[in-house]
């Protein structure tokens, strides 16, 4: 599926470009993301996604396939796999920055493919979740750009809580999945206790 998001940050385009390429600085702004290693081109890390009582962790890599300093355009290809499951996620993210009234307009196009449990939520839910995540990212990035890099806080990463992020209307769509998962866990626990007897 294809997703498109736009946001602005209150700094000149060259400053925004430099900040967005500073992975260690901006990674804490992405909900649930954790960077383990970055060699200047490839990022290795994980993303935690929480849906009610269930937390799914994806581990993988993201590679900068393009970094055009003159055009302020980047292409990032990311792929990951569930650490406890068969689900996968792959995204090609194209970001373009343009000067706008002394600030910077950021356009992000994402070609996303997801398999496993999150895939059943559909495009509508994924787009809504994407909107909320990009909104949180843009606000955090603007705050980080307003302070010097050495004074910016580095909060510990927490799982991206989809129910809290999307709010009640979308949370209702998740409810059957969450209930089914809880029932499966409870049944599994009962079977284990029965076998021990």
JSON list of C-alpha atoms in Angstrom, two decimals:
[
{"chain": "A", "resi": 1, "resn": "UNK", "atom": "CA", "xyz": [0.00, 0.00, 0.00]},
{"chain": "A", "resi": 2, "resn": "UNK", "atom": "CA", "xyz": [1.09, 3.56, -0.61]},
{"chain": "A", "resi": 3, "resn": "UNK", "atom": "CA", "xyz": [0.93, 6.26, 2.05]},
{"chain": "A", "resi": 4, "resn": "UNK", "atom": "CA", "xyz": [1.68, 9.97, 1.74]},
{"chain": "A", "resi": 5, "resn": "UNK", "atom": "CA", "xyz": [2.34, 12.37, 4.61]},
{"chain": "A", "resi": 6, "resn": "UNK", "atom": "CA", "xyz": [3.44, 15.99, 4.82]},
{"chain": "A", "resi": 7, "resn": "UNK", "atom": "CA", "xyz": [4.58, 18.13, 7.73]},
{"chain": "A", "resi": 8, "resn": "UNK", "atom": "CA", "xyz": [6.62, 21.27, 8.37]},
{"chain": "A", "resi": 9, "resn": "UNK", "atom": "CA", "xyz": [9.45, 22.08, 10.75]},
{"chain": "A", "resi": 10, "resn": "UNK", "atom": "CA", "xyz": [10.38, 25.63, 11.77]},
{"chain": "A", "resi": 11, "resn": "UNK", "atom": "CA", "xyz": [14.01, 25.67, 10.55]},
{"chain": "A", "resi": 12, "resn": "UNK", "atom": "CA", "xyz": [15.70, 26.38, 7.19]},
{"chain": "A", "resi": 13, "resn": "UNK", "atom": "CA", "xyz": [15.83, 23.48, 4.74]},
{"chain": "A", "resi": 14, "resn": "UNK", "atom": "CA", "xyz": [19.59, 22.90, 5.09]},
{"chain": "A", "resi": 15, "resn": "UNK", "atom": "CA", "xyz": [19.29, 22.59, 8.89]},
{"chain": "A", "resi": 16, "resn": "UNK", "atom": "CA", "xyz": [16.31, 20.22, 8.58]},
{"chain": "A", "resi": 17, "resn": "UNK", "atom": "CA", "xyz": [18.19, 18.09, 6.02]},
{"chain": "A", "resi": 18, "resn": "UNK", "atom": "CA", "xyz": [21.23, 17.78, 8.28]},
{"chain": "A", "resi": 19, "resn": "UNK", "atom": "CA", "xyz": [19.01, 16.88, 11.25]},
{"chain": "A", "resi": 20, "resn": "UNK", "atom": "CA", "xyz": [17.06, 14.21, 9.37]},
{"chain": "A", "resi": 21, "resn": "UNK", "atom": "CA", "xyz": [20.32, 12.50, 8.36]},
{"chain": "A", "resi": 22, "resn": "UNK", "atom": "CA", "xyz": [21.46, 12.44, 12.01]},
{"chain": "A", "resi": 23, "resn": "UNK", "atom": "CA", "xyz": [19.90, 9.05, 12.76]},
{"chain": "A", "resi": 24, "resn": "UNK", "atom": "CA", "xyz": [20.92, 8.87, 16.42]},
{"chain": "A", "resi": 25, "resn": "UNK", "atom": "CA", "xyz": [19.35, 12.27, 17.04]},
{"chain": "A", "resi": 26, "resn": "UNK", "atom": "CA", "xyz": [16.02, 11.72, 15.28]},
{"chain": "A", "resi": 27, "resn": "UNK", "atom": "CA", "xyz": [15.45, 8.01, 16.03]},
{"chain": "A", "resi": 28, "resn": "UNK", "atom": "CA", "xyz": [14.00, 8.72, 19.51]},
{"chain": "A", "resi": 29, "resn": "UNK", "atom": "CA", "xyz": [11.30, 10.80, 17.75]},
{"chain": "A", "resi": 30, "resn": "UNK", "atom": "CA", "xyz": [9.95, 7.72, 15.96]},
{"chain": "A", "resi": 31, "resn": "UNK", "atom": "CA", "xyz": [7.56, 5.96, 18.36]},
{"chain": "A", "resi": 32, "resn": "UNK", "atom": "CA", "xyz": [8.77, 2.48, 19.28]},
{"chain": "A", "resi": 33, "resn": "UNK", "atom": "CA", "xyz": [12.06, 2.72, 17.34]},
{"chain": "A", "resi": 34, "resn": "UNK", "atom": "CA", "xyz": [15.45, 1.74, 18.71]},
{"chain": "A", "resi": 35, "resn": "UNK", "atom": "CA", "xyz": [18.77, 2.10, 16.84]},
{"chain": "A", "resi": 36, "resn": "UNK", "atom": "CA", "xyz": [21.40, -0.55, 17.57]},
{"chain": "A", "resi": 37, "resn": "UNK", "atom": "CA", "xyz": [23.97, 0.35, 14.94]},
{"chain": "A", "resi": 38, "resn": "UNK", "atom": "CA", "xyz": [24.49, 2.91, 12.16]},
{"chain": "A", "resi": 39, "resn": "UNK", "atom": "CA", "xyz": [27.46, 2.93, 9.79]},
{"chain": "A", "resi": 40, "resn": "UNK", "atom": "CA", "xyz": [26.51, 6.00, 7.79]},
{"chain": "A", "resi": 41, "resn": "UNK", "atom": "CA", "xyz": [24.38, 4.11, 5.28]},
{"chain": "A", "resi": 42, "resn": "UNK", "atom": "CA", "xyz": [22.72, 1.14, 7.02]},
{"chain": "A", "resi": 43, "resn": "UNK", "atom": "CA", "xyz": [20.69, 1.36, 10.21]},
{"chain": "A", "resi": 44, "resn": "UNK", "atom": "CA", "xyz": [20.19, -1.79, 12.28]},
{"chain": "A", "resi": 45, "resn": "UNK", "atom": "CA", "xyz": [17.54, -1.72, 14.96]},
{"chain": "A", "resi": 46, "resn": "UNK", "atom": "CA", "xyz": [14.07, -2.66, 16.07]},
{"chain": "A", "resi": 47, "resn": "UNK", "atom": "CA", "xyz": [10.53, -1.32, 16.30]},
{"chain": "A", "resi": 48, "resn": "UNK", "atom": "CA", "xyz": [8.10, -2.34, 19.04]},
{"chain": "A", "resi": 49, "resn": "UNK", "atom": "CA", "xyz": [4.39, -2.14, 18.30]},
{"chain": "A", "resi": 50, "resn": "UNK", "atom": "CA", "xyz": [1.80, -2.67, 21.04]},
{"chain": "A", "resi": 51, "resn": "UNK", "atom": "CA", "xyz": [-1.85, -3.55, 20.43]},
{"chain": "A", "resi": 52, "resn": "UNK", "atom": "CA", "xyz": [-3.59, -3.81, 23.79]},
{"chain": "A", "resi": 53, "resn": "UNK", "atom": "CA", "xyz": [-1.86, -6.59, 25.75]},
{"chain": "A", "resi": 54, "resn": "UNK", "atom": "CA", "xyz": [0.14, -7.80, 22.74]},
{"chain": "A", "resi": 55, "resn": "UNK", "atom": "CA", "xyz": [3.57, -6.38, 21.85]},
{"chain": "A", "resi": 56, "resn": "UNK", "atom": "CA", "xyz": [5.14, -7.24, 18.50]},
{"chain": "A", "resi": 57, "resn": "UNK", "atom": "CA", "xyz": [8.83, -6.48, 17.92]},
{"chain": "A", "resi": 58, "resn": "UNK", "atom": "CA", "xyz": [10.31, -6.20, 14.45]},
{"chain": "A", "resi": 59, "resn": "UNK", "atom": "CA", "xyz": [14.08, -6.43, 14.01]},
{"chain": "A", "resi": 60, "resn": "UNK", "atom": "CA", "xyz": [15.70, -5.42, 10.78]},
{"chain": "A", "resi": 61, "resn": "UNK", "atom": "CA", "xyz": [17.65, -2.91, 8.76]},
{"chain": "A", "resi": 62, "resn": "UNK", "atom": "CA", "xyz": [17.11, 0.31, 6.86]},
{"chain": "A", "resi": 63, "resn": "UNK", "atom": "CA", "xyz": [19.46, 1.31, 4.05]},
{"chain": "A", "resi": 64, "resn": "UNK", "atom": "CA", "xyz": [19.83, 4.77, 2.51]},
{"chain": "A", "resi": 65, "resn": "UNK", "atom": "CA", "xyz": [19.64, 4.01, -1.22]},
{"chain": "A", "resi": 66, "resn": "UNK", "atom": "CA", "xyz": [19.74, 7.67, -2.14]},
{"chain": "A", "resi": 67, "resn": "UNK", "atom": "CA", "xyz": [20.87, 10.89, -0.43]},
{"chain": "A", "resi": 68, "resn": "UNK", "atom": "CA", "xyz": [20.73, 13.88, -2.77]},
{"chain": "A", "resi": 69, "resn": "UNK", "atom": "CA", "xyz": [22.07, 16.87, -0.82]},
{"chain": "A", "resi": 70, "resn": "UNK", "atom": "CA", "xyz": [21.33, 19.37, -3.61]},
{"chain": "A", "resi": 71, "resn": "UNK", "atom": "CA", "xyz": [17.71, 18.27, -4.09]},
{"chain": "A", "resi": 72, "resn": "UNK", "atom": "CA", "xyz": [17.20, 17.47, -0.38]},
{"chain": "A", "resi": 73, "resn": "UNK", "atom": "CA", "xyz": [15.80, 14.06, -1.33]},
{"chain": "A", "resi": 74, "resn": "UNK", "atom": "CA", "xyz": [16.40, 10.71, 0.32]},
{"chain": "A", "resi": 75, "resn": "UNK", "atom": "CA", "xyz": [15.24, 7.16, -0.33]},
{"chain": "A", "resi": 76, "resn": "UNK", "atom": "CA", "xyz": [15.31, 4.69, 2.55]},
{"chain": "A", "resi": 77, "resn": "UNK", "atom": "CA", "xyz": [14.52, 0.98, 2.16]},
{"chain": "A", "resi": 78, "resn": "UNK", "atom": "CA", "xyz": [13.62, -0.74, 5.41]},
{"chain": "A", "resi": 79, "resn": "UNK", "atom": "CA", "xyz": [12.77, -4.36, 6.12]},
{"chain": "A", "resi": 80, "resn": "UNK", "atom": "CA", "xyz": [12.12, -6.27, 9.30]},
{"chain": "A", "resi": 81, "resn": "UNK", "atom": "CA", "xyz": [10.80, -9.53, 10.70]},
{"chain": "A", "resi": 82, "resn": "UNK", "atom": "CA", "xyz": [8.84, -10.29, 13.84]},
{"chain": "A", "resi": 83, "resn": "UNK", "atom": "CA", "xyz": [11.11, -11.63, 16.56]},
{"chain": "A", "resi": 84, "resn": "UNK", "atom": "CA", "xyz": [8.35, -14.01, 17.73]},
{"chain": "A", "resi": 85, "resn": "UNK", "atom": "CA", "xyz": [6.29, -14.75, 14.68]},
{"chain": "A", "resi": 86, "resn": "UNK", "atom": "CA", "xyz": [6.26, -15.06, 10.92]},
{"chain": "A", "resi": 87, "resn": "UNK", "atom": "CA", "xyz": [5.21, -11.48, 10.15]},
{"chain": "A", "resi": 88, "resn": "UNK", "atom": "CA", "xyz": [7.35, -9.20, 8.01]},
{"chain": "A", "resi": 89, "resn": "UNK", "atom": "CA", "xyz": [7.36, -5.52, 7.13]},
{"chain": "A", "resi": 90, "resn": "UNK", "atom": "CA", "xyz": [9.04, -3.81, 4.19]},
{"chain": "A", "resi": 91, "resn": "UNK", "atom": "CA", "xyz": [8.91, -0.14, 3.26]},
{"chain": "A", "resi": 92, "resn": "UNK", "atom": "CA", "xyz": [10.47, 2.13, 0.69]},
{"chain": "A", "resi": 93, "resn": "UNK", "atom": "CA", "xyz": [10.36, 5.65, 2.09]},
{"chain": "A", "resi": 94, "resn": "UNK", "atom": "CA", "xyz": [11.04, 8.67, -0.11]},
{"chain": "A", "resi": 95, "resn": "UNK", "atom": "CA", "xyz": [11.49, 11.98, 1.68]},
{"chain": "A", "resi": 96, "resn": "UNK", "atom": "CA", "xyz": [11.73, 15.36, -0.01]},
{"chain": "A", "resi": 97, "resn": "UNK", "atom": "CA", "xyz": [12.42, 18.67, 1.74]},
{"chain": "A", "resi": 98, "resn": "UNK", "atom": "CA", "xyz": [11.57, 22.11, 0.33]},
{"chain": "A", "resi": 99, "resn": "UNK", "atom": "CA", "xyz": [11.98, 25.63, 1.68]},
{"chain": "A", "resi": 100, "resn": "UNK", "atom": "CA", "xyz": [8.69, 27.17, 2.79]},
{"chain": "A", "resi": 101, "resn": "UNK", "atom": "CA", "xyz": [8.38, 30.62, 4.42]},
{"chain": "A", "resi": 102, "resn": "UNK", "atom": "CA", "xyz": [11.68, 30.30, 6.27]},
{"chain": "A", "resi": 103, "resn": "UNK", "atom": "CA", "xyz": [10.79, 26.79, 7.44]},
{"chain": "A", "resi": 104, "resn": "UNK", "atom": "CA", "xyz": [10.89, 23.40, 5.74]},
{"chain": "A", "resi": 105, "resn": "UNK", "atom": "CA", "xyz": [8.08, 21.38, 4.22]},
{"chain": "A", "resi": 106, "resn": "UNK", "atom": "CA", "xyz": [8.73, 17.63, 4.39]},
{"chain": "A", "resi": 107, "resn": "UNK", "atom": "CA", "xyz": [6.95, 15.24, 2.04]},
{"chain": "A", "resi": 108, "resn": "UNK", "atom": "CA", "xyz": [7.14, 11.52, 2.83]},
{"chain": "A", "resi": 109, "resn": "UNK", "atom": "CA", "xyz": [5.91, 8.83, 0.46]},
{"chain": "A", "resi": 110, "resn": "UNK", "atom": "CA", "xyz": [5.89, 5.26, 1.76]},
{"chain": "A", "resi": 111, "resn": "UNK", "atom": "CA", "xyz": [5.37, 2.07, -0.21]},
{"chain": "A", "resi": 112, "resn": "UNK", "atom": "CA", "xyz": [4.53, -0.39, 2.57]},
{"chain": "A", "resi": 113, "resn": "UNK", "atom": "CA", "xyz": [4.11, -4.16, 2.56]},
{"chain": "A", "resi": 114, "resn": "UNK", "atom": "CA", "xyz": [3.14, -5.93, 5.80]},
{"chain": "A", "resi": 115, "resn": "UNK", "atom": "CA", "xyz": [2.44, -9.61, 6.45]},
{"chain": "A", "resi": 116, "resn": "UNK", "atom": "CA", "xyz": [1.29, -11.33, 9.61]},
{"chain": "A", "resi": 117, "resn": "UNK", "atom": "CA", "xyz": [-1.04, -10.00, 12.30]},
{"chain": "A", "resi": 118, "resn": "UNK", "atom": "CA", "xyz": [-0.86, -6.25, 11.51]},
{"chain": "A", "resi": 119, "resn": "UNK", "atom": "CA", "xyz": [-1.75, -6.92, 7.85]},
{"chain": "A", "resi": 120, "resn": "UNK", "atom": "CA", "xyz": [-5.33, -7.78, 8.78]},
{"chain": "A", "resi": 121, "resn": "UNK", "atom": "CA", "xyz": [-6.04, -4.21, 9.90]},
{"chain": "A", "resi": 122, "resn": "UNK", "atom": "CA", "xyz": [-6.26, -2.98, 6.30]},
{"chain": "A", "resi": 123, "resn": "UNK", "atom": "CA", "xyz": [-5.25, 0.19, 4.49]},
{"chain": "A", "resi": 124, "resn": "UNK", "atom": "CA", "xyz": [-7.66, 2.54, 6.29]},
{"chain": "A", "resi": 125, "resn": "UNK", "atom": "CA", "xyz": [-6.36, 1.67, 9.74]},
{"chain": "A", "resi": 126, "resn": "UNK", "atom": "CA", "xyz": [-2.73, 1.66, 8.58]},
{"chain": "A", "resi": 127, "resn": "UNK", "atom": "CA", "xyz": [-3.15, 5.11, 7.01]},
{"chain": "A", "resi": 128, "resn": "UNK", "atom": "CA", "xyz": [-4.74, 6.48, 10.18]},
{"chain": "A", "resi": 129, "resn": "UNK", "atom": "CA", "xyz": [-1.99, 5.01, 12.34]},
{"chain": "A", "resi": 130, "resn": "UNK", "atom": "CA", "xyz": [0.58, 6.44, 9.92]},
{"chain": "A", "resi": 131, "resn": "UNK", "atom": "CA", "xyz": [-0.97, 9.91, 10.20]},
{"chain": "A", "resi": 132, "resn": "UNK", "atom": "CA", "xyz": [-0.74, 9.83, 14.00]},
{"chain": "A", "resi": 133, "resn": "UNK", "atom": "CA", "xyz": [2.83, 8.49, 14.00]},
{"chain": "A", "resi": 134, "resn": "UNK", "atom": "CA", "xyz": [4.04, 11.12, 11.50]},
{"chain": "A", "resi": 135, "resn": "UNK", "atom": "CA", "xyz": [2.29, 13.82, 13.56]},
{"chain": "A", "resi": 136, "resn": "UNK", "atom": "CA", "xyz": [4.13, 12.70, 16.72]},
{"chain": "A", "resi": 137, "resn": "UNK", "atom": "CA", "xyz": [7.40, 12.45, 14.79]},
{"chain": "A", "resi": 138, "resn": "UNK", "atom": "CA", "xyz": [7.04, 15.96, 13.32]},
{"chain": "A", "resi": 139, "resn": "UNK", "atom": "CA", "xyz": [6.25, 17.51, 16.71]},
{"chain": "A", "resi": 140, "resn": "UNK", "atom": "CA", "xyz": [9.21, 15.77, 18.38]},
{"chain": "A", "resi": 141, "resn": "UNK", "atom": "CA", "xyz": [11.54, 16.71, 15.51]},
{"chain": "A", "resi": 142, "resn": "UNK", "atom": "CA", "xyz": [10.49, 20.37, 15.70]},
{"chain": "A", "resi": 143, "resn": "UNK", "atom": "CA", "xyz": [11.19, 20.36, 19.46]},
{"chain": "A", "resi": 144, "resn": "UNK", "atom": "CA", "xyz": [14.62, 18.76, 18.95]},
{"chain": "A", "resi": 145, "resn": "UNK", "atom": "CA", "xyz": [15.53, 21.26, 16.24]},
{"chain": "A", "resi": 146, "resn": "UNK", "atom": "CA", "xyz": [14.63, 24.12, 18.59]},
{"chain": "A", "resi": 147, "resn": "UNK", "atom": "CA", "xyz": [17.39, 23.12, 21.04]},
{"chain": "A", "resi": 148, "resn": "UNK", "atom": "CA", "xyz": [21.09, 22.38, 20.63]},
{"chain": "A", "resi": 149, "resn": "UNK", "atom": "CA", "xyz": [21.95, 18.72, 19.82]},
{"chain": "A", "resi": 150, "resn": "UNK", "atom": "CA", "xyz": [23.88, 18.22, 23.07]},
{"chain": "A", "resi": 151, "resn": "UNK", "atom": "CA", "xyz": [20.94, 19.40, 25.20]},
{"chain": "A", "resi": 152, "resn": "UNK", "atom": "CA", "xyz": [18.24, 17.40, 23.40]},
{"chain": "A", "resi": 153, "resn": "UNK", "atom": "CA", "xyz": [16.78, 14.70, 25.62]},
{"chain": "A", "resi": 154, "resn": "UNK", "atom": "CA", "xyz": [17.10, 11.04, 24.68]},
{"chain": "A", "resi": 155, "resn": "UNK", "atom": "CA", "xyz": [14.07, 9.41, 26.21]},
{"chain": "A", "resi": 156, "resn": "UNK", "atom": "CA", "xyz": [14.04, 5.64, 26.51]},
{"chain": "A", "resi": 157, "resn": "UNK", "atom": "CA", "xyz": [12.08, 4.06, 23.69]},
{"chain": "A", "resi": 158, "resn": "UNK", "atom": "CA", "xyz": [8.67, 2.65, 24.51]},
{"chain": "A", "resi": 159, "resn": "UNK", "atom": "CA", "xyz": [6.56, 0.40, 22.31]},
{"chain": "A", "resi": 160, "resn": "UNK", "atom": "CA", "xyz": [4.34, 2.18, 19.81]},
{"chain": "A", "resi": 161, "resn": "UNK", "atom": "CA", "xyz": [0.92, 1.72, 21.45]},
{"chain": "A", "resi": 162, "resn": "UNK", "atom": "CA", "xyz": [-1.53, 1.48, 18.54]},
{"chain": "A", "resi": 163, "resn": "UNK", "atom": "CA", "xyz": [-4.61, 1.70, 20.73]},
{"chain": "A", "resi": 164, "resn": "UNK", "atom": "CA", "xyz": [-3.38, 4.86, 22.46]},
{"chain": "A", "resi": 165, "resn": "UNK", "atom": "CA", "xyz": [-2.04, 6.31, 19.21]},
{"chain": "A", "resi": 166, "resn": "UNK", "atom": "CA", "xyz": [-5.16, 5.78, 17.12]},
{"chain": "A", "resi": 167, "resn": "UNK", "atom": "CA", "xyz": [-7.79, 6.55, 19.73]},
{"chain": "A", "resi": 168, "resn": "UNK", "atom": "CA", "xyz": [-11.10, 4.89, 20.46]},
{"chain": "A", "resi": 169, "resn": "UNK", "atom": "CA", "xyz": [-12.69, 4.74, 16.95]},
{"chain": "A", "resi": 170, "resn": "UNK", "atom": "CA", "xyz": [-9.80, 2.76, 15.48]},
{"chain": "A", "resi": 171, "resn": "UNK", "atom": "CA", "xyz": [-9.26, 0.89, 18.74]},
{"chain": "A", "resi": 172, "resn": "UNK", "atom": "CA", "xyz": [-12.73, -0.61, 18.31]},
{"chain": "A", "resi": 173, "resn": "UNK", "atom": "CA", "xyz": [-11.57, -2.15, 15.03]},
{"chain": "A", "resi": 174, "resn": "UNK", "atom": "CA", "xyz": [-8.65, -3.76, 16.88]},
{"chain": "A", "resi": 175, "resn": "UNK", "atom": "CA", "xyz": [-10.84, -5.12, 19.69]},
{"chain": "A", "resi": 176, "resn": "UNK", "atom": "CA", "xyz": [-11.80, -8.47, 18.06]},
{"chain": "A", "resi": 177, "resn": "UNK", "atom": "CA", "xyz": [-8.14, -9.20, 17.30]},
{"chain": "A", "resi": 178, "resn": "UNK", "atom": "CA", "xyz": [-7.04, -8.32, 20.83]},
{"chain": "A", "resi": 179, "resn": "UNK", "atom": "CA", "xyz": [-9.83, -10.41, 22.41]},
{"chain": "A", "resi": 180, "resn": "UNK", "atom": "CA", "xyz": [-8.97, -13.38, 20.19]},
{"chain": "A", "resi": 181, "resn": "UNK", "atom": "CA", "xyz": [-5.31, -13.11, 21.17]},
{"chain": "A", "resi": 182, "resn": "UNK", "atom": "CA", "xyz": [-6.12, -12.96, 24.88]},
{"chain": "A", "resi": 183, "resn": "UNK", "atom": "CA", "xyz": [-8.39, -16.01, 24.56]},
{"chain": "A", "resi": 184, "resn": "UNK", "atom": "CA", "xyz": [-5.63, -17.93, 22.78]},
{"chain": "A", "resi": 185, "resn": "UNK", "atom": "CA", "xyz": [-3.15, -17.07, 25.54]},
{"chain": "A", "resi": 186, "resn": "UNK", "atom": "CA", "xyz": [-5.59, -18.18, 28.26]},
{"chain": "A", "resi": 187, "resn": "UNK", "atom": "CA", "xyz": [-6.38, -21.44, 26.44]},
{"chain": "A", "resi": 188, "resn": "UNK", "atom": "CA", "xyz": [-2.65, -22.09, 26.03]},
{"chain": "A", "resi": 189, "resn": "UNK", "atom": "CA", "xyz": [-2.06, -21.56, 29.75]},
{"chain": "A", "resi": 190, "resn": "UNK", "atom": "CA", "xyz": [-4.89, -23.92, 30.67]},
{"chain": "A", "resi": 191, "resn": "UNK", "atom": "CA", "xyz": [-3.57, -26.63, 28.33]},
{"chain": "A", "resi": 192, "resn": "UNK", "atom": "CA", "xyz": [-0.11, -26.32, 29.92]},
{"chain": "A", "resi": 193, "resn": "UNK", "atom": "CA", "xyz": [-1.57, -26.59, 33.44]},
{"chain": "A", "resi": 194, "resn": "UNK", "atom": "CA", "xyz": [-3.66, -29.63, 32.39]},
{"chain": "A", "resi": 195, "resn": "UNK", "atom": "CA", "xyz": [-0.57, -31.35, 30.94]},
{"chain": "A", "resi": 196, "resn": "UNK", "atom": "CA", "xyz": [1.39, -30.75, 34.14]},
{"chain": "A", "resi": 197, "resn": "UNK", "atom": "CA", "xyz": [-1.30, -32.56, 36.10]}
]
